[in-house]
PDB file of C-alpha atoms and ligand atoms in Angstrom:
ATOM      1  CA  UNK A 278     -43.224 -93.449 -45.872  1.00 97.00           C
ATOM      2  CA  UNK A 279     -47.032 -94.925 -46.616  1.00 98.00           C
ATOM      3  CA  UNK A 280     -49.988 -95.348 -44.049  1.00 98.00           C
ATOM      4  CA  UNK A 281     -51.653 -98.538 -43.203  1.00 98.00           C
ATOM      5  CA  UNK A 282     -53.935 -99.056 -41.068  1.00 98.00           C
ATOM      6  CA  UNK A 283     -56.550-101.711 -39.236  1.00 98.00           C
ATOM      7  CA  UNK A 284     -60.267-102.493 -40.888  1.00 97.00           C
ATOM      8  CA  UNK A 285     -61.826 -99.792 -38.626  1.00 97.00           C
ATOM      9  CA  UNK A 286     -59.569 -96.742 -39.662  1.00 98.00           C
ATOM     10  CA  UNK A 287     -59.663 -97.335 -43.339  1.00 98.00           C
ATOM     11  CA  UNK A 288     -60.926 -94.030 -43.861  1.00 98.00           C
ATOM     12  CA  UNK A 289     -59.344 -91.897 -41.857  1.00 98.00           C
ATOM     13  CA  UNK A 290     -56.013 -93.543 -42.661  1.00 98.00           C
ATOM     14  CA  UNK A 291     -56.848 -92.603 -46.295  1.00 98.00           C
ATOM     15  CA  UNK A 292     -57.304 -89.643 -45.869  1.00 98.00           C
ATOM     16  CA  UNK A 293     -53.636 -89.416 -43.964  1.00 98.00           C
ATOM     17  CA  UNK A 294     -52.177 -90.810 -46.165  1.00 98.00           C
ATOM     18  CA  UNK A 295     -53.307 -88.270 -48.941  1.00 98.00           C
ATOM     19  CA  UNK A 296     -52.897 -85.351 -45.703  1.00 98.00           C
ATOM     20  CA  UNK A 297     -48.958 -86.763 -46.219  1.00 98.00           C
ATOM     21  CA  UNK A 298     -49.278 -86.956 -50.233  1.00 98.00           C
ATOM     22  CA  UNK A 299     -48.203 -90.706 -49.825  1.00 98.00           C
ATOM     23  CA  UNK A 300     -49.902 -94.075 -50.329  1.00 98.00           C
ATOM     24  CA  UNK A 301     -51.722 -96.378 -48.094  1.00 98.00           C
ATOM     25  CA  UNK A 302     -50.489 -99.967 -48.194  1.00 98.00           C
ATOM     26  CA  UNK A 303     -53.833-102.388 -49.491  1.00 98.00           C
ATOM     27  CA  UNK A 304     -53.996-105.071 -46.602  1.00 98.00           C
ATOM     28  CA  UNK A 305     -56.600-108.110 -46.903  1.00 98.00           C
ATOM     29  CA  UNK A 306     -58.194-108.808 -43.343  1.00 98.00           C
ATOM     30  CA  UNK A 307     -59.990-111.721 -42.657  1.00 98.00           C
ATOM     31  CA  UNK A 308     -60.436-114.496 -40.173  1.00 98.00           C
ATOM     32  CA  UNK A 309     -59.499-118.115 -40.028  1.00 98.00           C
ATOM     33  CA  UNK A 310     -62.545-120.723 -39.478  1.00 98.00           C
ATOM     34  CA  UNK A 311     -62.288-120.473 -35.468  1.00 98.00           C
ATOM     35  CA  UNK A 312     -62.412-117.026 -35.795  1.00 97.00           C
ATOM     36  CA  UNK A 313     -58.658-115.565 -35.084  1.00 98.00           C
ATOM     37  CA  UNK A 314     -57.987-112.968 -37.005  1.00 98.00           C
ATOM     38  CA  UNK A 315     -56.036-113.267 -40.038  1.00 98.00           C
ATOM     39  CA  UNK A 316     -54.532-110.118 -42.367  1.00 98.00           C
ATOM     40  CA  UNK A 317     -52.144-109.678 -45.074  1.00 98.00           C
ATOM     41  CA  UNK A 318     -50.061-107.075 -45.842  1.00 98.00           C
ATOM     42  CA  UNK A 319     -49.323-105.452 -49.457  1.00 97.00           C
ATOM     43  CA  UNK A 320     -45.955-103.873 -50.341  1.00 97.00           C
ATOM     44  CA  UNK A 321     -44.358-102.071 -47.383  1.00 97.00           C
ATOM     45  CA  UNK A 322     -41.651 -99.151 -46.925  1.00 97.00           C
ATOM     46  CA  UNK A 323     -39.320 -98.237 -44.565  1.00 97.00           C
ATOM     47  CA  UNK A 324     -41.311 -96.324 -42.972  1.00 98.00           C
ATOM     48  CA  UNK A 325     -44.594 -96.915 -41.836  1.00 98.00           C
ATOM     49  CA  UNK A 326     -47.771 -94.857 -40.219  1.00 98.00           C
ATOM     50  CA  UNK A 327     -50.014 -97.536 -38.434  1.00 98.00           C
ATOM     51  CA  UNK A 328     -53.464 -96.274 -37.756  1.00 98.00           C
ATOM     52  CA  UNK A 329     -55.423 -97.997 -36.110  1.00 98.00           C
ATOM     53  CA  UNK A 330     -58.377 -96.973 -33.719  1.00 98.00           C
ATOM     54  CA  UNK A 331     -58.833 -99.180 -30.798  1.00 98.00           C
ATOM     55  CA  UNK A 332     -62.625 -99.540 -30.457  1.00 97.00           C
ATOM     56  CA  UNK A 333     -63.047-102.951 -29.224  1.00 96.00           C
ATOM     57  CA  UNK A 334     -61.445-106.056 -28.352  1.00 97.00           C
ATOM     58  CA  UNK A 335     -61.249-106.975 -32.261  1.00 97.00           C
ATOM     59  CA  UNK A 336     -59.282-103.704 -32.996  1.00 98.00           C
ATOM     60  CA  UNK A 337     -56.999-104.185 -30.679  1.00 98.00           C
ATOM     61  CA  UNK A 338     -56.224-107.748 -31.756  1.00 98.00           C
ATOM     62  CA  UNK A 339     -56.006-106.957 -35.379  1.00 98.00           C
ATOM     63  CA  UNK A 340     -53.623-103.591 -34.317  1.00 98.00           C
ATOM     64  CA  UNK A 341     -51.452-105.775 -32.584  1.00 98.00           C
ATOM     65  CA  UNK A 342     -51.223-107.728 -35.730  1.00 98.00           C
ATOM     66  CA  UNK A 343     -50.451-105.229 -38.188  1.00 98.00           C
ATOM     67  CA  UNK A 344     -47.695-103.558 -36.064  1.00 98.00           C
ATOM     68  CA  UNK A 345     -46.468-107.432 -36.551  1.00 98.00           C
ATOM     69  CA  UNK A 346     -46.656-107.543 -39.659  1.00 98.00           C
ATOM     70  CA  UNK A 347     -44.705-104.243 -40.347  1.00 97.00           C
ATOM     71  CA  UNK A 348     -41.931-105.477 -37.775  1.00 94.00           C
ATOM     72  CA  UNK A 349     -39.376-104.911 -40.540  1.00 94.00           C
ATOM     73  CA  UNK A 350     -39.524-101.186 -40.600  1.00 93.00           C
ATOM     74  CA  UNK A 351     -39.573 -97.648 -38.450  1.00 97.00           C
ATOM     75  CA  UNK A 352     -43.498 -97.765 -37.351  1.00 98.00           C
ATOM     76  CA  UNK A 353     -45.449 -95.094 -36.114  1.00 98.00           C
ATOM     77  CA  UNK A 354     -48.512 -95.749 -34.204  1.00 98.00           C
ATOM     78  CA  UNK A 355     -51.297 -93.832 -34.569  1.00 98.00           C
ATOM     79  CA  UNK A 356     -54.505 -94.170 -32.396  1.00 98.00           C
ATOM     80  CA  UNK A 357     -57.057 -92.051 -33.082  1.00 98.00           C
ATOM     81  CA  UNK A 358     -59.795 -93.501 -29.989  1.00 98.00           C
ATOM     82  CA  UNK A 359     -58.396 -95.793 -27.361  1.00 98.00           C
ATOM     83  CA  UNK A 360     -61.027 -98.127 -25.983  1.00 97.00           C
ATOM     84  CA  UNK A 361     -60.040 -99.042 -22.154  1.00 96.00           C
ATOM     85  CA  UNK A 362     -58.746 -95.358 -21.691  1.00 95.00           C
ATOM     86  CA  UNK A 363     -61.641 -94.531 -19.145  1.00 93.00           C
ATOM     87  CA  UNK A 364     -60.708 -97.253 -16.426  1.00 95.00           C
ATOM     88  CA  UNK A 365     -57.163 -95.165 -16.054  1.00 95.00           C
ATOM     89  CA  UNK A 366     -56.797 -96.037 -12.481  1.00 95.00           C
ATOM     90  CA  UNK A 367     -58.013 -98.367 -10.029  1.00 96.00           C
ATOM     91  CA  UNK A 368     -61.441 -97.586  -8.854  1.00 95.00           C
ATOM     92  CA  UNK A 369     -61.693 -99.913  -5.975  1.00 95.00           C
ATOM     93  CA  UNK A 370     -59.187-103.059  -5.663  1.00 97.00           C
ATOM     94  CA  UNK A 371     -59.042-106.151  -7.451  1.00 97.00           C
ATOM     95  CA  UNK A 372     -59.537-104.189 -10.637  1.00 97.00           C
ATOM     96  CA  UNK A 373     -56.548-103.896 -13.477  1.00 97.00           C
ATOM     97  CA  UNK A 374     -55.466-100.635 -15.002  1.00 97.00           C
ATOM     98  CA  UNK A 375     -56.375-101.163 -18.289  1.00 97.00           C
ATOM     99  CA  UNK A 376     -55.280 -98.261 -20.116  1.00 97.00           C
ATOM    100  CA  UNK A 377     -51.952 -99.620 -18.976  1.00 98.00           C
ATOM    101  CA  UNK A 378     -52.572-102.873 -20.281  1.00 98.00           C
ATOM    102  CA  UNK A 379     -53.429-101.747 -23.813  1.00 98.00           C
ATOM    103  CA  UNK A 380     -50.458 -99.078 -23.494  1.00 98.00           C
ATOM    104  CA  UNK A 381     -47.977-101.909 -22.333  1.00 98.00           C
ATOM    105  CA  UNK A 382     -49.682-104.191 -25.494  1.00 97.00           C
ATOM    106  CA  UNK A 383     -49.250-101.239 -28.109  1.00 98.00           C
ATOM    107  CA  UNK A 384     -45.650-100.011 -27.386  1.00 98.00           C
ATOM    108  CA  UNK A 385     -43.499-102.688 -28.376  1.00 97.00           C
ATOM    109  CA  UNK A 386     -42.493-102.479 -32.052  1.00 97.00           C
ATOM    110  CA  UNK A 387     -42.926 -99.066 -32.272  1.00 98.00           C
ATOM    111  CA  UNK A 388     -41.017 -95.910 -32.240  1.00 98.00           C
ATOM    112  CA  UNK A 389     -43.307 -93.295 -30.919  1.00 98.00           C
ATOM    113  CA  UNK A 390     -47.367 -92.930 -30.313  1.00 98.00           C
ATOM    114  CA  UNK A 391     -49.691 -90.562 -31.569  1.00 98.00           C
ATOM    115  CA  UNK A 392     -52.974 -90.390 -30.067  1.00 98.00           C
ATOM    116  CA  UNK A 393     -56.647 -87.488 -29.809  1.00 98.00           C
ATOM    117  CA  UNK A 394     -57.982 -86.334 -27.088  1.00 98.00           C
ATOM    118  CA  UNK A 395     -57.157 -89.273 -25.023  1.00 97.00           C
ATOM    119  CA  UNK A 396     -59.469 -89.327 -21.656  1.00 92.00           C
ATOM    120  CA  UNK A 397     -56.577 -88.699 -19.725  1.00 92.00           C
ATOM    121  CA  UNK A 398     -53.126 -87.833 -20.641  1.00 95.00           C
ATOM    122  CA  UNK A 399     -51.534 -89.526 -17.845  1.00 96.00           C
ATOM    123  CA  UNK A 400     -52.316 -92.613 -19.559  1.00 97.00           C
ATOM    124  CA  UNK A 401     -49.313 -91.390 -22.434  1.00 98.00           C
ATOM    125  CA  UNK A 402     -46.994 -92.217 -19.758  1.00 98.00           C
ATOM    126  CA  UNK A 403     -47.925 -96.176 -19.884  1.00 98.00           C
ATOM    127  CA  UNK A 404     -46.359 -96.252 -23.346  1.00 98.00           C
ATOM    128  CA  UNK A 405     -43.166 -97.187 -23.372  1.00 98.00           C
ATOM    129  CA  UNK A 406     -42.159 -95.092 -26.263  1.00 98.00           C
ATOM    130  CA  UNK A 407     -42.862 -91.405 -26.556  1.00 98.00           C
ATOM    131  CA  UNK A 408     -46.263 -90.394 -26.688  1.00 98.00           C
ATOM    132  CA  UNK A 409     -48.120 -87.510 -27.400  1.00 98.00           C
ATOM    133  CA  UNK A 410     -51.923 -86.313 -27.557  1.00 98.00           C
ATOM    134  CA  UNK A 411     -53.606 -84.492 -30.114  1.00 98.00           C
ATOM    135  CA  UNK A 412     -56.684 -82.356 -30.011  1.00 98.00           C
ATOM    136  CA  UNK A 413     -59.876 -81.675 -32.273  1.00 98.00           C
ATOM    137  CA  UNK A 414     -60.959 -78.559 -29.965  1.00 98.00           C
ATOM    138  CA  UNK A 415     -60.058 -76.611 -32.366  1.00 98.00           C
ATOM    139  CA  UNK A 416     -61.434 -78.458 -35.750  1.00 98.00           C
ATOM    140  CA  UNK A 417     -64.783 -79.055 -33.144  1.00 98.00           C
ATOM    141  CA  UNK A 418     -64.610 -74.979 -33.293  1.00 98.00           C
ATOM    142  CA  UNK A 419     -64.296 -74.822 -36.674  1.00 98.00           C
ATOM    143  CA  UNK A 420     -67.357 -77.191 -37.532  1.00 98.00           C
ATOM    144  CA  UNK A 421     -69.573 -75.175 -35.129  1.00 98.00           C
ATOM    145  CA  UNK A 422     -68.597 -71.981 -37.621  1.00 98.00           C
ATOM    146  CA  UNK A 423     -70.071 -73.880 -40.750  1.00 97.00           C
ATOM    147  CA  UNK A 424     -73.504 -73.923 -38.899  1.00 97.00           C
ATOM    148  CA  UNK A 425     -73.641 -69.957 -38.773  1.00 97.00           C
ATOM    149  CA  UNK A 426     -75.669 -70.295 -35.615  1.00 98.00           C
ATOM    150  CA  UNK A 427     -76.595 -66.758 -34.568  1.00 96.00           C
ATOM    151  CA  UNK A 428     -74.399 -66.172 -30.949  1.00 94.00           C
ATOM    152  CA  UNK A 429     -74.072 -69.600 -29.687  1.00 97.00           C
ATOM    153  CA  UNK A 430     -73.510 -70.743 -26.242  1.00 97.00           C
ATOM    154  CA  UNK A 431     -70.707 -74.100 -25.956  1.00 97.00           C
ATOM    155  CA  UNK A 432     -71.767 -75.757 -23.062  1.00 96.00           C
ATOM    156  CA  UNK A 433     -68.580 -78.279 -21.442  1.00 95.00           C
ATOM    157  CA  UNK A 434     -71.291 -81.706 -19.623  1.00 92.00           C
ATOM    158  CA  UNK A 435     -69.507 -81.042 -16.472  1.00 91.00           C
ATOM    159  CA  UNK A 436     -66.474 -79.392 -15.123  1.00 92.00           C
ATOM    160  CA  UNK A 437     -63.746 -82.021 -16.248  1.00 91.00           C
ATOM    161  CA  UNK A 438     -65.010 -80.761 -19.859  1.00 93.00           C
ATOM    162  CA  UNK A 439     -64.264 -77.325 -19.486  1.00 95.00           C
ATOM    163  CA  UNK A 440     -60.994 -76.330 -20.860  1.00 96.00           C
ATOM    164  CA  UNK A 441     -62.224 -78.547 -23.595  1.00 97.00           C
ATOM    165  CA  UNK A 442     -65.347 -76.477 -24.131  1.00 97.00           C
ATOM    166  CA  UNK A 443     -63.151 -73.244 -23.865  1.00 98.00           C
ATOM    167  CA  UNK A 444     -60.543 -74.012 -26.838  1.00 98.00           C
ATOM    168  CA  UNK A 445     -63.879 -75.082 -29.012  1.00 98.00           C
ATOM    169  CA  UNK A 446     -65.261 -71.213 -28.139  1.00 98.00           C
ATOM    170  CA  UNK A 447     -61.975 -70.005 -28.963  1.00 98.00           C
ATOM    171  CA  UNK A 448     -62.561 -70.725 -32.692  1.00 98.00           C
ATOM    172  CA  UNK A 449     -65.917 -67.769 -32.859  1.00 98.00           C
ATOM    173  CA  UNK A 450     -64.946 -66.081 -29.767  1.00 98.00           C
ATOM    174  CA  UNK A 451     -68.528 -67.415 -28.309  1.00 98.00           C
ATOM    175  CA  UNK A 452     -69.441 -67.324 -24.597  1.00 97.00           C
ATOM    176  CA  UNK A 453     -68.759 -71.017 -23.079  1.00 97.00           C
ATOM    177  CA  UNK A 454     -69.493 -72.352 -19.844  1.00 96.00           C
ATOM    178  CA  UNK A 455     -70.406 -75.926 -18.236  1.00 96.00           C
ATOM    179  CA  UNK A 456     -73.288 -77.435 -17.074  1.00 94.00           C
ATOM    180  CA  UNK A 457     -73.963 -78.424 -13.437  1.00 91.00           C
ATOM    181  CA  UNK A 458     -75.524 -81.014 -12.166  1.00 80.00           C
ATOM    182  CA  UNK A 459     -77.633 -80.868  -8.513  1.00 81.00           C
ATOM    183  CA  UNK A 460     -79.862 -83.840  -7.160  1.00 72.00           C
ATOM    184  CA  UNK A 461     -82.961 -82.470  -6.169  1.00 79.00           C
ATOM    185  CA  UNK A 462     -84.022 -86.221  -4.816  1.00 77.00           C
ATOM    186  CA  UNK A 463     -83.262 -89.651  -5.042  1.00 73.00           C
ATOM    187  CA  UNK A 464     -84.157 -90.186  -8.827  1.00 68.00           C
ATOM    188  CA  UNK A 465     -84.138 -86.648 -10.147  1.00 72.00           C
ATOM    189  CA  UNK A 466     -81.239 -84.189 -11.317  1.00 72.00           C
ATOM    190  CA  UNK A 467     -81.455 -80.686 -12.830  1.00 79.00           C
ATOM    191  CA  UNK A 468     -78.319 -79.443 -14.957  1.00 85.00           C
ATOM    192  CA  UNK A 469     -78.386 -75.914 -15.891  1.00 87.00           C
ATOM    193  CA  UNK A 470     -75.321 -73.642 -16.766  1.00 85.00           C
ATOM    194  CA  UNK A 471     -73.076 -72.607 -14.541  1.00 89.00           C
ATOM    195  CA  UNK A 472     -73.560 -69.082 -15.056  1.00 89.00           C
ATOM    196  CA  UNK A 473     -74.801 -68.066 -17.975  1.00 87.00           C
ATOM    197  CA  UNK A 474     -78.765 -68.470 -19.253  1.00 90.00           C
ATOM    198  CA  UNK A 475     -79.744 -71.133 -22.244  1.00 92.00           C
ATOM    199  CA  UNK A 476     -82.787 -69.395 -22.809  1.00 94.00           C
ATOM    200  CA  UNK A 477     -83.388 -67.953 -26.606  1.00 96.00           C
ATOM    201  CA  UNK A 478     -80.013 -68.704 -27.628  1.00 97.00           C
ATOM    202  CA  UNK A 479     -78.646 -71.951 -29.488  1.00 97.00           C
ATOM    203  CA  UNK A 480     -76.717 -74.132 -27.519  1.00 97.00           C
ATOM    204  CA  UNK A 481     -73.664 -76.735 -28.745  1.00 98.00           C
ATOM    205  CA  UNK A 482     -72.531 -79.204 -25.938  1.00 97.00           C
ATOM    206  CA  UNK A 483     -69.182 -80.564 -26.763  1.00 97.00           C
ATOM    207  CA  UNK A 484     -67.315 -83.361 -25.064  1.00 95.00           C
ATOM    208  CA  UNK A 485     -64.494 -86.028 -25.910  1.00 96.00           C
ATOM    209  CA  UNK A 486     -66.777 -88.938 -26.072  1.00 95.00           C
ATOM    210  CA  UNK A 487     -70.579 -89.669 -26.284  1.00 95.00           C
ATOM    211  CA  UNK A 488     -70.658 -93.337 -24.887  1.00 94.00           C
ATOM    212  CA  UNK A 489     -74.518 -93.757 -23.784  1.00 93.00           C
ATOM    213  CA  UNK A 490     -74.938 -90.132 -24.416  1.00 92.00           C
ATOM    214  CA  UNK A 491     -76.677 -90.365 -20.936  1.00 89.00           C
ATOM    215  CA  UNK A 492     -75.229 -87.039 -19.892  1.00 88.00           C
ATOM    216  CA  UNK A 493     -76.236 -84.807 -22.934  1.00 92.00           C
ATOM    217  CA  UNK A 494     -79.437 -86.397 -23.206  1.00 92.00           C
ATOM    218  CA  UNK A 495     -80.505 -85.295 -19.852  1.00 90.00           C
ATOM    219  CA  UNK A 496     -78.639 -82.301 -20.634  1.00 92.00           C
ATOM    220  CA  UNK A 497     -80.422 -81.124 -23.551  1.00 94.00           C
ATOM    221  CA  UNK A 498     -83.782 -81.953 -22.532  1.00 92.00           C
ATOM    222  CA  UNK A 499     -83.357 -79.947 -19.551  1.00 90.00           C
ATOM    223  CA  UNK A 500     -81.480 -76.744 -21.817  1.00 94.00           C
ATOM    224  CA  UNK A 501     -85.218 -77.235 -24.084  1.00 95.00           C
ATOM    225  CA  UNK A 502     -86.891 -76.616 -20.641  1.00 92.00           C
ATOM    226  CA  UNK A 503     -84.682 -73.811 -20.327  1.00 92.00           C
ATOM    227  CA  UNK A 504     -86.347 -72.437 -22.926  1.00 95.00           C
ATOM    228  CA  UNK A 505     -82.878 -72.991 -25.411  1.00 96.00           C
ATOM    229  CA  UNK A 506     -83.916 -72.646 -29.084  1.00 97.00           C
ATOM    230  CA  UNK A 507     -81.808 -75.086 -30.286  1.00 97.00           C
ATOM    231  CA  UNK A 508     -79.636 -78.077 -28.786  1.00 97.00           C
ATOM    232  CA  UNK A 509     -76.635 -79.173 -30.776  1.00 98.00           C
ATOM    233  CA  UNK A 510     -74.023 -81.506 -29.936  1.00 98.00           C
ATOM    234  CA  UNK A 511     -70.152 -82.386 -31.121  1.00 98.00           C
ATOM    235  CA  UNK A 512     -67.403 -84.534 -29.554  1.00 98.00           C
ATOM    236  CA  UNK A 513     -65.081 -86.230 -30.675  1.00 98.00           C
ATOM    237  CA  UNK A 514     -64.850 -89.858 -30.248  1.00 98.00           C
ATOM    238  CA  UNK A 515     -68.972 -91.230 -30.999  1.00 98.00           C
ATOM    239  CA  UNK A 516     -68.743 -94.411 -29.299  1.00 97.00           C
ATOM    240  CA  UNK A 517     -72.469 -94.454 -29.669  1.00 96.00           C
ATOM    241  CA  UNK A 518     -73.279 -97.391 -27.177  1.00 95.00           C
ATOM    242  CA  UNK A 519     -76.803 -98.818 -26.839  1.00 93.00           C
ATOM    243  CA  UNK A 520     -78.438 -96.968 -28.966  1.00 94.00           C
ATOM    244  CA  UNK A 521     -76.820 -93.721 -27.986  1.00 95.00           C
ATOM    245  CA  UNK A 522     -77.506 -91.407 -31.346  1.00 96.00           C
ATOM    246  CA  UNK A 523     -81.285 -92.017 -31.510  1.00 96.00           C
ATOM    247  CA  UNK A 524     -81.152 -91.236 -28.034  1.00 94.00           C
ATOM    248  CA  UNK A 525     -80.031 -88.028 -28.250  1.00 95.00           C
ATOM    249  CA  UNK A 526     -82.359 -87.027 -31.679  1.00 96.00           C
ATOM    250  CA  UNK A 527     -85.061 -88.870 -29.806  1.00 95.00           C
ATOM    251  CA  UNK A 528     -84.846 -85.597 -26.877  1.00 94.00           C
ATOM    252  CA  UNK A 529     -84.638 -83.161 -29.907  1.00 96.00           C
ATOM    253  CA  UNK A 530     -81.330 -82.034 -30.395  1.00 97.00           C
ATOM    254  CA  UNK A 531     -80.541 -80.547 -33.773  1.00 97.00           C
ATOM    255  CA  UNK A 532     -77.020 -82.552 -34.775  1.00 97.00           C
ATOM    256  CA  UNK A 533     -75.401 -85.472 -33.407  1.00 98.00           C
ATOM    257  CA  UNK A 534     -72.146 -84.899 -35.003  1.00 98.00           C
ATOM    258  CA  UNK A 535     -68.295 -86.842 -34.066  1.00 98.00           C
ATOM    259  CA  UNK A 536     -64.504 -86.371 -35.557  1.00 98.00           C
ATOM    260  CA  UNK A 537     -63.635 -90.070 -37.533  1.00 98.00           C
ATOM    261  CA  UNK A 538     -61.458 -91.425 -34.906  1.00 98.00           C
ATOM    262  CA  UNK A 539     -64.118 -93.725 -34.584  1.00 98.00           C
ATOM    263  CA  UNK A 540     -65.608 -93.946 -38.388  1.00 98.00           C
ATOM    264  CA  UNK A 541     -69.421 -93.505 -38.113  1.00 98.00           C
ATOM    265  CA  UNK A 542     -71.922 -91.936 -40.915  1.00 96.00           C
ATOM    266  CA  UNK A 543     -71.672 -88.760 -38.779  1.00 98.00           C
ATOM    267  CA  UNK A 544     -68.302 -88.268 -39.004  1.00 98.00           C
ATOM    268  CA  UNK A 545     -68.297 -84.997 -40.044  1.00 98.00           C
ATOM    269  CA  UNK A 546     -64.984 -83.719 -38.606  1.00 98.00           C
ATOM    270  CA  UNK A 547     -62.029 -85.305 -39.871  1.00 98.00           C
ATOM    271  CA  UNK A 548     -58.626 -85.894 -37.403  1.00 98.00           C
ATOM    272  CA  UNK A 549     -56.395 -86.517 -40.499  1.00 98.00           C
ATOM    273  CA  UNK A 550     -55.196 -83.167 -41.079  1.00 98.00           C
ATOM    274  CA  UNK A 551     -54.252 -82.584 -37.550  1.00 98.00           C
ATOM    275  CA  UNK A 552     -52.252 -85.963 -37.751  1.00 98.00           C
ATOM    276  CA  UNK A 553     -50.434 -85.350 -40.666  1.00 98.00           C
ATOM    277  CA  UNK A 554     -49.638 -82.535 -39.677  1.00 98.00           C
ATOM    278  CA  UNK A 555     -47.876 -84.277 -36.198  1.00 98.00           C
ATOM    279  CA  UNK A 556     -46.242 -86.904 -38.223  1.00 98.00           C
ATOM    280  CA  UNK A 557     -44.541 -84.040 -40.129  1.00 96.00           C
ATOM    281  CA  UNK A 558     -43.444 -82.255 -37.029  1.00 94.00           C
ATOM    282  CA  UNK A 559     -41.539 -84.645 -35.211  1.00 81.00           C
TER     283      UNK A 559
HETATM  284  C1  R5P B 273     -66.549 -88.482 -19.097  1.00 93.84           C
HETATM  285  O1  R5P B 273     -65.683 -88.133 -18.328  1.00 93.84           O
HETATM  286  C2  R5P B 273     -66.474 -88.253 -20.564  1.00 93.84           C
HETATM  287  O2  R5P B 273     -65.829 -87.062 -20.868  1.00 93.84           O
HETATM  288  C3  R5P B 273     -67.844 -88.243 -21.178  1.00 93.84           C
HETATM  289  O3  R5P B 273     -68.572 -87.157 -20.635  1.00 93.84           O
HETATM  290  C4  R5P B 273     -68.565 -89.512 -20.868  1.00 93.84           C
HETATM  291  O4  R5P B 273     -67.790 -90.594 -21.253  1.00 93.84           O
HETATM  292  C5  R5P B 273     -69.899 -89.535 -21.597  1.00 93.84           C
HETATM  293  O5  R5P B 273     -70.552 -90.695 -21.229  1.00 93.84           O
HETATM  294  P1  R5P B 273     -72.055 -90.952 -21.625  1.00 93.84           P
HETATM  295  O6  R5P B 273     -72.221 -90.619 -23.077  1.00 93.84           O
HETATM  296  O7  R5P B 273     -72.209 -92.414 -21.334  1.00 93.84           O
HETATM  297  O8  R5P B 273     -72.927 -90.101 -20.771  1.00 93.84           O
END
């Protein structure tokens, strides 16, 4: 078996690959002069570990390509962040499913798909190979331990993020609970905690993705009115759109922090241990 993977999960893939005490397969990407993507593949095995996060339309190309290009072996796919998982349904008509699309796009040449924290898990089902989902509650947990913050409160953005919030808390045992969000007029919201109070204690939001980090932005400067000492933050997939991170330092929070599924300098939870240790199950 060796890993290989697509120009955006060239760390994470690496440190598979040494997760599964095998090698990761050197692969030259580049682009022809109208700009299609171009890539070349070093010596192969049998079997093969694709990893590849799909962050853009780019990724997804240059995925595509590399299954391809391993077409002579047993592949298994590994997506670490799936761009297009959020539009999982369709909102109003005329619109496509486009987890679907990328699902349908991703299956063929395959033999089974591994991906974390997906948005929704329905969306396994639009592979046409078996799929399962992975999660980093746990690894979220553990990196909220290494802070030795004195009593902490995880806070879920909204309800959806709950369960989520309650396998991170699970790690310290540590109260948990989810923010909630009323409109007191046209432009302005308050989100406070469900039911327990932010005041005095240090307080670590959690989600699957930050995207505009909208939500915890206006989350945490409302927790500092609160009277929270400190505002933290973890998820998983830092999509980081617009200007997201300075954002959310910009409003005061302590740490921005994100797992490498999508490979950013804050990074500072790794998926690869939890993969390996799927591709070794099954
Ligand atoms: C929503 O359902 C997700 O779990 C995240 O809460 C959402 O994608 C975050 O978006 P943003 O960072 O743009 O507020």
């Amino acid at each position: 078996m060796k890993v290989i993977c697509t120009e955006k999960s060239q760390v994470l893939a690496t440190q598979v690959a040494k997760a599964l005490k095998t090698k990761v397969v050197d692969v030259k990407y580049s682009r022809f002069p109208d700009g299609e993507h171009y890539l070349l593949a070093g010596e192969m095995d049998d079997e093969m570990v694709i990893v590849g996060s799909v962050v853009d339309s780019d990724s997804l190309v240059q995925l595509m390509l590399l299954v391809d290009a391993c077409d002579h072996a047993t592949n298994r796919l590994v997506l670490p962040y799936m761009a297009y998982a959020r539009q999982d349904k369709r909102f109003k008509a005329g619109e496509p499913i486009s987890s679907r699309v990328v699902a349908r796009a991703l299956s063929p040449g395959v033999s089974d798909v591994i991906t974390v924290n997906i948005h929704e898990k329905e969306v396994l089902k639009s592979f046409s190979v078996p799929a399962q989902n992975l999660s980093l509650a746990k690894d979220i947990g553990s990196y909220i331990r290494s802070l030795h913050l004195d009593n902490p409160l995880i806070l879920a953005p909204d309800e959806g993020a709950m369960v989520f919030a309650e396998q991170v808390a699970s790690v310290g045992g540590w109260e948990y609970d989810h923010l909630e969000k009323t409109r007191l007029s046209g432009v302005e919201v308050r989100m406070t905690p469900r039911q327990l109070s932010a005041t005095s204690r240090s307080v670590v939001i959690v989600d699957d993705i930050i995207s505009t980090g909208g939500t915890i932005a206006t989350a945490a400067a409302m927790l500092y009115q609160q009277g929270a000492k400190d505002v933290f933050t973890a998820c998983v997939h830092g999509v980081f759109t617009g200007g997201a991170y300075v954002r959310l330092m910009a409003t005061g929070i302590r740490d921005v922090v994100c797992s490498d599924t999508i490979e950013r300098s804050c990074s500072r939870i790794s998926a690869a241990d939890r993969i390996a240790e799927a591709l070794r199950k099954s």
